[in-house]
Short mmCIF file of C-alpha atoms (C1' of nucleotides) in Angstrom, two decimals:
data_model
loop_
_atom_site.label_atom_id
_atom_site.label_comp_id
_atom_site.label_asym_id
_atom_site.label_seq_id
_atom_site.Cartn_x
_atom_site.Cartn_y
_atom_site.Cartn_z
CA UNK A 640 102.69 6.25 98.29
CA UNK A 641 100.42 4.05 100.91
CA UNK A 642 99.56 8.15 101.82
CA UNK A 643 97.12 8.56 97.54
CA UNK A 644 95.61 5.07 98.08
CA UNK A 645 94.52 5.89 101.65
CA UNK A 646 94.15 9.65 101.73
CA UNK A 647 90.58 9.00 98.79
CA UNK A 648 88.69 11.86 98.68
CA UNK A 649 86.45 10.42 101.67
CA UNK A 650 85.08 13.34 103.87
CA UNK A 651 82.06 16.05 103.99
CA UNK A 652 82.01 18.62 104.53
CA UNK A 653 78.36 19.50 105.30
CA UNK A 654 77.28 23.77 105.48
CA UNK A 655 73.34 24.90 105.75
CA UNK A 656 73.07 27.92 103.62
CA UNK A 657 72.21 31.65 105.61
CA UNK A 658 71.06 29.25 108.41
CA UNK A 659 69.42 30.38 110.33
CA UNK A 660 67.53 33.04 107.36
CA UNK A 661 66.90 29.74 105.01
CA UNK A 662 64.96 28.50 108.79
CA UNK A 663 62.59 31.80 108.55
CA UNK A 664 62.37 31.80 104.56
CA UNK A 665 60.58 27.48 104.79
CA UNK A 666 58.05 28.45 107.69
CA UNK A 667 56.78 31.66 105.89
CA UNK A 668 56.06 30.88 102.40
CA UNK A 669 55.42 34.40 101.86
CA UNK A 670 59.94 35.58 102.52
CA UNK A 671 60.56 33.11 100.61
CA UNK A 672 62.57 34.18 96.77
CA UNK A 673 63.08 37.93 98.29
CA UNK A 674 65.83 39.58 101.01
CA UNK A 675 64.97 38.14 104.59
CA UNK A 676 67.40 39.90 107.32
CA UNK A 677 67.07 37.93 110.04
CA UNK A 678 67.92 40.31 113.97
CA UNK A 679 66.81 43.24 115.10
CA UNK A 680 69.91 45.19 116.39
CA UNK A 681 71.93 43.39 114.43
CA UNK A 682 72.21 41.29 111.65
CA UNK A 683 72.86 37.86 112.63
CA UNK A 684 71.42 35.75 109.46
CA UNK A 685 71.14 37.52 105.78
CA UNK A 686 69.17 35.45 103.00
CA UNK A 687 71.03 35.23 99.32
CA UNK A 688 68.94 37.96 97.61
CA UNK A 689 68.99 39.95 101.11
CA UNK A 690 73.81 38.99 100.91
CA UNK A 691 73.50 40.64 97.18
CA UNK A 692 73.25 43.68 98.46
CA UNK A 693 76.20 43.53 99.97
CA UNK A 694 74.52 42.91 102.82
CA UNK A 695 76.91 40.35 105.28
CA UNK A 696 76.84 39.65 108.74
CA UNK A 697 77.79 41.29 111.53
CA UNK A 698 76.39 44.95 109.61
CA UNK A 699 74.60 46.98 111.61
CA UNK A 700 70.24 46.74 110.89
CA UNK A 701 70.22 50.67 109.86
CA UNK A 702 73.47 49.98 107.93
CA UNK A 703 71.74 47.15 106.30
CA UNK A 704 68.39 48.85 105.28
CA UNK A 705 69.91 51.70 103.96
CA UNK A 706 71.97 48.49 100.87
CA UNK A 707 68.98 46.82 101.05
CA UNK A 708 65.69 49.05 101.60
CA UNK A 709 63.34 45.81 101.06
CA UNK A 710 64.81 43.61 102.76
CA UNK A 711 62.45 41.85 105.48
CA UNK A 712 63.54 42.59 108.57
CA UNK A 713 62.86 39.67 111.61
CA UNK A 714 63.00 38.63 115.16
CA UNK A 715 65.84 35.42 115.33
CA UNK A 716 63.82 32.17 117.04
CA UNK A 717 66.76 30.50 118.07
CA UNK A 718 64.34 27.60 119.07
CA UNK A 719 63.45 27.67 115.83
CA UNK A 720 66.68 26.75 113.68
CA UNK A 721 68.20 24.20 116.90
CA UNK A 722 65.06 22.02 116.37
CA UNK A 723 66.07 22.10 112.43
CA UNK A 724 69.56 21.96 113.43
CA UNK A 725 68.85 18.95 115.86
CA UNK A 726 66.16 17.21 112.26
CA UNK A 727 69.26 18.31 109.22
CA UNK A 728 71.75 16.35 112.23
CA UNK A 729 69.80 13.46 113.02
CA UNK A 730 70.47 12.93 108.41
CA UNK A 731 73.88 13.13 108.65
CA UNK A 732 73.72 10.19 111.24
CA UNK A 733 71.04 8.60 109.54
CA UNK A 734 74.25 8.36 106.17
CA UNK A 735 77.29 7.47 108.66
CA UNK A 736 77.75 7.01 112.17
CA UNK A 737 80.93 9.39 111.79
CA UNK A 738 79.45 12.54 112.32
CA UNK A 739 81.46 16.17 113.57
CA UNK A 740 78.99 18.52 114.19
CA UNK A 741 81.44 22.08 114.76
CA UNK A 742 78.55 24.60 115.06
CA UNK A 743 75.12 24.25 114.62
CA UNK A 744 74.57 24.44 110.80
CA UNK A 745 77.98 21.84 109.54
CA UNK A 746 79.74 18.84 110.12
CA UNK A 747 82.05 16.18 109.09
CA UNK A 748 81.20 12.87 107.55
CA UNK A 749 83.67 10.54 107.58
CA UNK A 750 82.45 8.18 104.98
CA UNK A 751 85.26 5.98 103.55
CA UNK A 752 83.87 3.08 104.75
CA UNK A 753 80.61 2.59 103.43
CA UNK A 754 81.98 2.58 99.62
CA UNK A 755 79.84 -1.68 99.83
CA UNK A 756 77.11 0.23 101.53
CA UNK A 757 76.34 3.35 100.79
CA UNK A 758 78.24 3.65 97.20
CA UNK A 759 81.04 6.73 96.69
CA UNK A 760 81.76 9.83 98.89
CA UNK A 761 79.70 11.62 96.02
CA UNK A 762 77.20 9.50 96.17
CA UNK A 763 76.81 9.29 99.42
CA UNK A 764 77.48 13.80 99.31
CA UNK A 765 73.58 14.57 95.99
CA UNK A 766 72.40 12.00 98.07
CA UNK A 767 72.81 13.87 101.48
CA UNK A 768 71.80 17.18 100.13
CA UNK A 769 68.59 15.88 98.46
CA UNK A 770 67.55 14.40 101.57
CA UNK A 771 68.43 17.12 103.65
CA UNK A 772 66.01 19.11 101.68
CA UNK A 773 64.12 16.30 101.21
CA UNK A 774 63.40 16.14 105.34
CA UNK A 775 64.08 19.87 106.51
CA UNK A 776 63.18 21.76 103.89
CA UNK A 777 66.02 23.72 103.60
CA UNK A 778 69.38 23.93 101.43
CA UNK A 779 72.46 22.63 101.98
CA UNK A 780 76.17 23.43 100.10
CA UNK A 781 78.56 20.25 100.66
CA UNK A 782 82.17 20.01 100.07
CA UNK A 783 84.07 16.32 99.48
CA UNK A 784 87.87 16.20 99.32
CA UNK A 785 90.55 14.34 100.91
CA UNK A 786 90.73 16.05 104.40
CA UNK A 787 88.46 18.61 106.93
CA UNK A 788 90.74 21.13 105.87
CA UNK A 789 90.05 21.91 102.14
CA UNK A 790 86.32 19.50 102.86
CA UNK A 791 86.07 23.24 104.30
CA UNK A 792 87.47 24.74 101.74
CA UNK A 793 85.59 23.30 98.43
CA UNK A 794 81.99 24.02 100.69
CA UNK A 795 83.26 27.18 101.22
CA UNK A 796 83.55 27.80 97.66
CA UNK A 797 80.87 26.05 96.43
CA UNK A 798 78.02 27.72 98.29
CA UNK A 799 75.50 27.71 97.85
CA UNK A 800 72.83 25.67 97.11
CA UNK A 801 76.11 23.76 95.63
CA UNK A 802 78.10 20.08 95.58
CA UNK A 803 81.82 19.91 94.91
CA UNK A 804 83.72 17.69 95.09
CA UNK A 805 87.46 17.76 94.51
CA UNK A 806 88.87 14.99 93.08
CA UNK A 807 92.41 13.18 94.82
CA UNK A 808 95.81 14.32 92.78
CA UNK A 809 93.41 18.25 92.18
CA UNK A 810 94.11 19.66 95.52
CA UNK A 811 96.27 21.70 94.84
CA UNK A 812 95.63 22.75 90.98
CA UNK A 813 91.68 23.02 92.72
CA UNK A 814 93.15 25.14 96.35
CA UNK A 815 96.68 27.50 94.86
CA UNK A 816 94.55 30.35 92.61
CA UNK A 817 92.45 30.39 95.38
CA UNK A 818 92.56 34.15 98.04
CA UNK A 819 94.36 33.69 101.10
CA UNK A 820 91.16 35.14 102.91
CA UNK A 821 89.62 30.86 102.37
CA UNK A 822 91.73 29.26 104.20
CA UNK A 823 90.41 28.29 108.15
CA UNK A 824 91.88 30.02 109.98
CA UNK A 825 93.43 33.93 108.34
CA UNK A 826 91.57 36.38 109.59
CA UNK A 827 91.52 39.70 109.01
CA UNK A 828 94.84 40.27 110.65
CA UNK A 829 96.93 37.56 109.24
CA UNK A 830 95.58 38.28 106.19
CA UNK A 831 96.99 42.33 106.76
CA UNK A 832 100.53 40.62 106.81
CA UNK A 833 100.84 38.32 104.23
CA UNK A 834 99.44 41.51 101.88
CA UNK A 835 101.87 44.21 102.97
CA UNK A 836 104.17 41.09 102.17
CA UNK A 837 102.21 40.51 97.97
CA UNK A 838 100.86 37.27 99.05
CA UNK A 839 97.75 37.53 98.27
CA UNK A 840 96.89 33.85 96.98
CA UNK A 841 97.40 30.33 98.97
CA UNK A 842 99.79 29.34 95.96
CA UNK A 843 102.26 32.62 96.37
CA UNK A 844 101.69 31.15 100.88
CA UNK A 845 102.87 27.68 99.46
CA UNK A 846 106.33 29.37 97.33
CA UNK A 847 106.78 31.23 100.68
CA UNK A 848 108.38 28.94 102.91
CA UNK A 849 107.75 27.30 106.15
CA UNK A 850 110.16 29.59 108.00
CA UNK A 851 108.89 32.84 106.71
CA UNK A 852 105.78 32.30 107.48
CA UNK A 853 106.95 31.03 111.10
CA UNK A 854 109.14 34.25 111.35
CA UNK A 855 105.99 36.70 110.04
CA UNK A 856 102.84 34.27 112.25
CA UNK A 857 103.97 32.71 114.90
CA UNK A 858 105.71 29.42 115.24
CA UNK A 859 102.49 27.93 115.82
CA UNK A 860 100.02 29.98 113.10
CA UNK A 861 103.75 29.62 110.43
CA UNK A 862 103.82 25.42 110.88
CA UNK A 863 99.39 25.47 110.54
CA UNK A 864 99.15 27.74 107.49
CA UNK A 865 102.75 26.22 105.88
CA UNK A 866 100.66 22.96 106.22
CA UNK A 867 97.38 23.81 104.58
CA UNK A 868 98.73 25.93 100.97
CA UNK A 869 100.61 22.35 101.24
CA UNK A 870 96.89 20.62 101.25
CA UNK A 871 98.82 19.10 104.70
CA UNK A 872 96.02 17.53 107.09
CA UNK A 873 96.23 14.80 109.37
CA UNK A 874 92.54 14.89 111.34
CA UNK A 875 90.23 12.76 111.24
CA UNK A 876 86.63 13.20 111.48
CA UNK A 877 86.04 12.15 115.68
CA UNK A 878 82.25 11.89 117.38
CA UNK A 879 81.67 12.52 119.64
CA UNK A 880 82.94 16.13 121.34
CA UNK A 881 82.22 18.18 124.10
CA UNK A 882 82.92 21.22 125.08
CA UNK A 883 85.17 23.54 127.28
CA UNK A 884 83.05 26.20 127.87
CA UNK A 885 79.45 27.59 128.35
CA UNK A 886 79.08 31.39 128.53
CA UNK A 887 76.58 34.15 127.89
CA UNK A 888 77.24 38.02 127.76
CA UNK A 889 75.61 40.56 126.51
CA UNK A 890 75.72 43.78 125.11
CA UNK A 891 75.29 47.14 127.23
CA UNK A 892 74.65 49.91 123.89
CA UNK A 893 77.22 52.76 124.78
CA UNK A 894 75.05 54.30 127.47
CA UNK A 895 77.19 54.80 131.22
CA UNK A 896 74.93 52.35 133.25
CA UNK A 897 75.07 52.64 137.08
CA UNK A 898 77.52 49.90 138.50
CA UNK A 899 74.76 48.53 140.38
CA UNK A 900 72.44 47.84 137.00
CA UNK A 901 76.09 46.43 135.49
CA UNK A 902 76.13 43.52 138.71
CA UNK A 903 72.76 42.84 138.17
CA UNK A 904 73.22 41.62 134.13
CA UNK A 905 75.79 39.88 135.67
CA UNK A 906 73.35 38.14 137.46
CA UNK A 907 70.96 37.35 135.13
CA UNK A 908 74.06 36.39 133.01
CA UNK A 909 75.02 33.44 136.01
CA UNK A 910 71.90 32.69 136.41
CA UNK A 911 71.54 31.46 132.20
CA UNK A 912 75.45 30.22 132.76
CA UNK A 913 74.50 27.53 135.27
CA UNK A 914 70.48 26.12 134.49
CA UNK A 915 72.49 25.40 131.57
CA UNK A 916 75.55 23.68 132.94
CA UNK A 917 72.65 21.62 135.14
CA UNK A 918 71.13 20.92 131.64
CA UNK A 919 73.75 19.18 130.49
CA UNK A 920 74.92 17.89 133.91
CA UNK A 921 79.01 19.31 133.05
CA UNK A 922 79.88 21.92 136.70
CA UNK A 923 83.26 24.07 135.64
CA UNK A 924 86.01 24.55 137.53
CA UNK A 925 87.59 28.14 135.94
CA UNK A 926 84.71 31.89 136.23
CA UNK A 927 86.05 33.82 133.46
CA UNK A 928 84.71 37.94 133.30
CA UNK A 929 84.66 39.36 129.61
CA UNK A 930 84.79 43.24 129.17
CA UNK A 931 84.72 45.29 125.97
CA UNK A 932 84.49 49.29 126.77
CA UNK A 933 83.79 52.17 124.67
CA UNK A 934 86.56 51.42 122.34
CA UNK A 935 86.37 48.02 121.61
CA UNK A 936 89.58 47.79 123.12
CA UNK A 937 89.14 44.24 125.64
CA UNK A 938 89.12 42.54 129.53
CA UNK A 939 88.74 39.54 131.05
CA UNK A 940 89.61 38.48 134.65
CA UNK A 941 89.41 34.64 135.83
CA UNK A 942 90.03 32.82 138.43
CA UNK A 943 89.42 29.14 138.83
CA UNK A 944 87.80 27.45 142.10
CA UNK A 945 89.05 24.04 143.79
CA UNK A 946 86.51 22.21 143.00
CA UNK A 947 83.87 22.04 139.83
CA UNK A 948 80.37 23.37 140.28
CA UNK A 949 77.33 24.04 139.12
CA UNK A 950 76.68 25.58 142.02
CA UNK A 951 74.55 28.77 140.88
CA UNK A 952 75.72 31.13 144.17
CA UNK A 953 79.01 30.07 144.25
CA UNK A 954 79.86 31.26 140.97
CA UNK A 955 78.52 34.04 140.78
CA UNK A 956 79.84 34.68 144.22
CA UNK A 957 83.25 34.34 142.23
CA UNK A 958 81.53 36.75 139.32
CA UNK A 959 81.26 39.53 142.11
CA UNK A 960 84.79 39.28 143.22
CA UNK A 961 85.93 39.52 139.50
CA UNK A 962 83.70 42.59 138.40
CA UNK A 963 84.66 44.39 141.83
CA UNK A 964 88.61 43.79 140.74
CA UNK A 965 87.54 44.74 137.02
CA UNK A 966 85.77 48.61 139.02
CA UNK A 967 88.15 50.84 137.94
CA UNK A 968 88.79 49.51 134.35
CA UNK A 969 84.56 50.25 134.02
CA UNK A 970 84.70 53.91 135.58
CA UNK A 971 88.31 54.14 133.42
CA UNK A 972 86.90 52.85 130.07
CA UNK A 973 82.90 53.01 129.76
CA UNK A 974 81.37 49.39 130.18
CA UNK A 975 79.86 48.49 126.34
CA UNK A 976 79.18 44.76 126.89
CA UNK A 977 79.79 41.83 129.74
CA UNK A 978 80.38 38.57 128.76
CA UNK A 979 80.92 35.34 131.79
CA UNK A 980 81.75 32.67 130.67
CA UNK A 981 82.67 29.01 132.44
CA UNK A 982 85.63 26.54 131.71
CA UNK A 983 87.59 23.09 133.19
CA UNK A 984 84.01 21.27 132.59
CA UNK A 985 84.37 18.69 133.66
CA UNK A 986 81.23 15.74 133.99
CA UNK A 987 81.06 15.98 138.31
CA UNK A 988 81.56 18.57 140.58
CA UNK A 989 79.09 18.90 143.92
CA UNK A 990 75.76 21.26 145.06
CA UNK A 991 75.41 22.28 147.74
CA UNK A 992 71.89 22.26 149.01
CA UNK A 993 70.22 24.32 152.81
CA UNK A 994 67.98 22.66 154.10
CA UNK A 995 65.47 22.79 157.32
CA UNK A 996 66.93 19.96 159.85
CA UNK A 997 65.49 19.62 163.02
CA UNK A 998 68.11 16.87 164.13
CA UNK A 999 68.19 12.83 163.56
CA UNK A 1000 65.24 12.18 164.15
CA UNK A 1001 64.46 14.27 161.69
CA UNK A 1002 65.86 12.70 157.89
CA UNK A 1003 63.36 13.12 155.28
CA UNK A 1004 63.72 16.49 154.03
CA UNK A 1005 67.12 16.13 153.47
CA UNK A 1006 65.98 12.38 151.83
CA UNK A 1007 63.45 13.91 149.53
CA UNK A 1008 66.19 16.36 148.45
CA UNK A 1009 68.84 13.91 147.72
CA UNK A 1010 65.84 12.85 145.87
CA UNK A 1011 65.25 15.61 143.82
CA UNK A 1012 68.74 15.90 142.49
CA UNK A 1013 68.96 12.51 142.30
CA UNK A 1014 65.93 13.21 139.77
CA UNK A 1015 67.29 16.66 137.82
CA UNK A 1016 71.45 15.40 137.63
CA UNK A 1017 70.96 11.32 136.70
CA UNK A 1018 74.02 10.77 139.22
CA UNK A 1019 74.68 9.19 142.32
CA UNK A 1020 74.54 11.46 145.23
CA UNK A 1021 76.46 10.80 148.63
CA UNK A 1022 75.40 12.85 151.63
CA UNK A 1023 78.42 14.35 153.78
CA UNK A 1024 77.43 14.97 157.69
CA UNK A 1025 78.49 18.61 158.22
CA UNK A 1026 77.15 20.88 161.06
CA UNK A 1027 76.38 24.17 158.84
CA UNK A 1028 75.16 25.65 162.79
CA UNK A 1029 78.86 25.20 163.07
CA UNK A 1030 80.93 26.39 159.84
CA UNK A 1031 79.11 28.08 156.82
CA UNK A 1032 81.88 27.70 154.99
CA UNK A 1033 80.58 28.01 151.21
CA UNK A 1034 83.44 26.00 149.15
CA UNK A 1035 82.25 22.47 151.32
CA UNK A 1036 80.35 20.03 149.68
CA UNK A 1037 78.07 18.61 152.05
CA UNK A 1038 76.50 16.82 148.12
CA UNK A 1039 78.43 14.60 145.31
CA UNK A 1040 78.51 12.50 142.58
"C1'" DT B 1223 82.68 47.80 109.02
"C1'" DC B 1224 81.98 51.29 113.49
"C1'" DT B 1225 80.78 45.70 114.77
"C1'" DG B 1226 75.40 40.26 118.18
"C1'" DG B 1227 75.94 35.81 121.02
"C1'" DG B 1228 78.36 31.44 120.78
"C1'" DG B 1229 82.34 29.10 120.81
"C1'" DT B 1230 87.88 27.20 119.99
"C1'" DC B 1231 93.14 27.68 120.17
"C1'" DC B 1232 97.26 29.75 121.20
"C1'" DT B 1233 101.14 32.44 123.32
"C1'" DA B 1234 103.16 33.72 127.01
"C1'" DG B 1235 104.53 35.17 131.63
"C1'" DG B 1236 105.15 33.59 136.66
"C1'" DA B 1237 104.41 30.25 140.42
"C1'" DC B 1238 105.22 26.39 141.65
"C1'" DC B 1239 107.00 20.99 141.70
"C1'" DC B 1240 110.73 17.64 141.76
"C1'" DT C 145 123.65 31.08 148.54
"C1'" DC C 146 123.54 29.25 143.98
"C1'" DT C 147 122.41 26.75 139.77
"C1'" DG C 148 119.49 22.17 135.07
"C1'" DG C 149 116.02 20.18 132.91
"C1'" DG C 150 112.14 18.76 132.56
"C1'" DG C 151 107.25 19.63 133.97
"C1'" DT C 152 102.13 21.75 135.53
"C1'" DC C 153 99.22 24.97 136.03
"C1'" DC C 154 96.70 29.73 136.23
"C1'" DT C 155 95.94 33.99 134.13
"C1'" DA C 156 95.94 37.78 130.19
"C1'" DG C 157 95.83 38.37 125.72
"C1'" DG C 158 94.85 37.99 121.35
"C1'" DA C 159 93.29 35.75 116.91
"C1'" DC C 160 89.55 33.37 114.34
"C1'" DC C 161 84.89 30.24 113.47
"C1'" DC C 162 79.97 30.89 112.19
#
DNA sequence: TCTGGGGTCCTAGGACCC
DNA sequence: TCTGGGGTCCTAGGACCC
C-alpha cells in the first residue's frame, strides 16, 4: 500500500525522434518534410518520412535507396549532433536536477518532488516538450510512468513527437497487450526463444511464471523479464553516471588486408582512444581488442595492465601484443572489423614523459614539462626520480596524479 | 537483414587467496 | 595428500541498447 502511494508516475523518459535526421532537417529547411537518410555506407538515422518506406537502421544505403528512391542522403555531422545533445540536456537540467542520461539522445528525469514548484509530472512533460522544440528546434517524445522501465516503454509507444502518460493503476492494462519486443532487453534472440513457445505478448510472459522463464533464458534474464512483465522495477533515476569504457572501431569491408595495414589501423584507433581518454581525464587498465570476421563471427582478446594509464605508447604496445596473439585467427577467417576498447577506467593513472635532461643543474625542462602536464590533466603531478639510462621499463611511472 | 560506431551488462571457467 | 566454504580477479563470449 505504501508503495502504491509513493510510487506515483513521476519518472519521465525523454527521447529525441530520429535524432540525427531531425538535426539535419532543422539545419536545412530544404530537407523538411522529405525522407532523409544520415550516413553514406550504412543508414545511421532515417527521418520518419523515410521510415514510412520501411527504412531501418542499420541498413545498407543501397537497400535504403531501393526502398525509398526519393530520399536525400547526407553525411553525418557528429559535432552538430553533439552540440544539439548538450542543448537538449540543458533543457532537461532546467526542468529537474535529477537527470540520468542514457545515450546522446535520451534521458530519464525524476520530477516527483516538484509538484508545488512546477506542477504535475504530466504538466512538466508538456512544458518540457514545448521547451525543447522552442529552444533547440527538435521534436521529442516523452513517456511518463512510475518506473524507469515503463516510462521507456511509454516513450517508445508514443513516438514520434508524442506524449504518453501511464497513470497509476493502469500499468498492466497498458503493458500486457504489447508485443514482447517492446520490452527493454528483449532482442532478436530472446524474442525468438519466446516465440518458439508461442509467447508473443507481455501479458503472456507475465502468465508463464518465473521458473519457466529462468529455464528458458537463464537465471538473470529470466528473473529480469518476469519482473518487467509485472512492472516491478525498483531502480531510481541516478545522477552522475560515469562511463565504464572508452573505445573506437573501424569496419574494413570484405577485401583482404595486409597485416601491416591492420596494424596501422589499430595504431590510429589507439591514438583516437587515448586522446579521448586524456580529454576526459580517465585512465584505463584493461585493453580489449575486438575483431569481426568474414562470416560475421566475433572474437575479443584482452589484457589487464598493473596500473591504469592514458598513455598512447603503453596502450598501443598492449594492443599490438593482442593483435599478434590473434593473428592465426585473422589469417583463418579474414578480418572485417577491428576495434579497441579500454575499460577498468579510473580517475587517476600515469603519464610517462621522456625528456632531455642533462643532470642536476638542468632542471628547467623537467619543470616546464610538469607545468604542461598540470595544465593538461588538471591534477597534482608528483615526480619520482628514475635513472632512465639504466632502466627503460615503460611500466615505471615517473609522474603520477 | 548481409549489417556502423558507440556503449552496457551478464555468464562462466580458471587461477588464486584465506 | 586430501579436503570445505567463501571470496576476488582475469579472460572470453554473448545479448542487447541507441
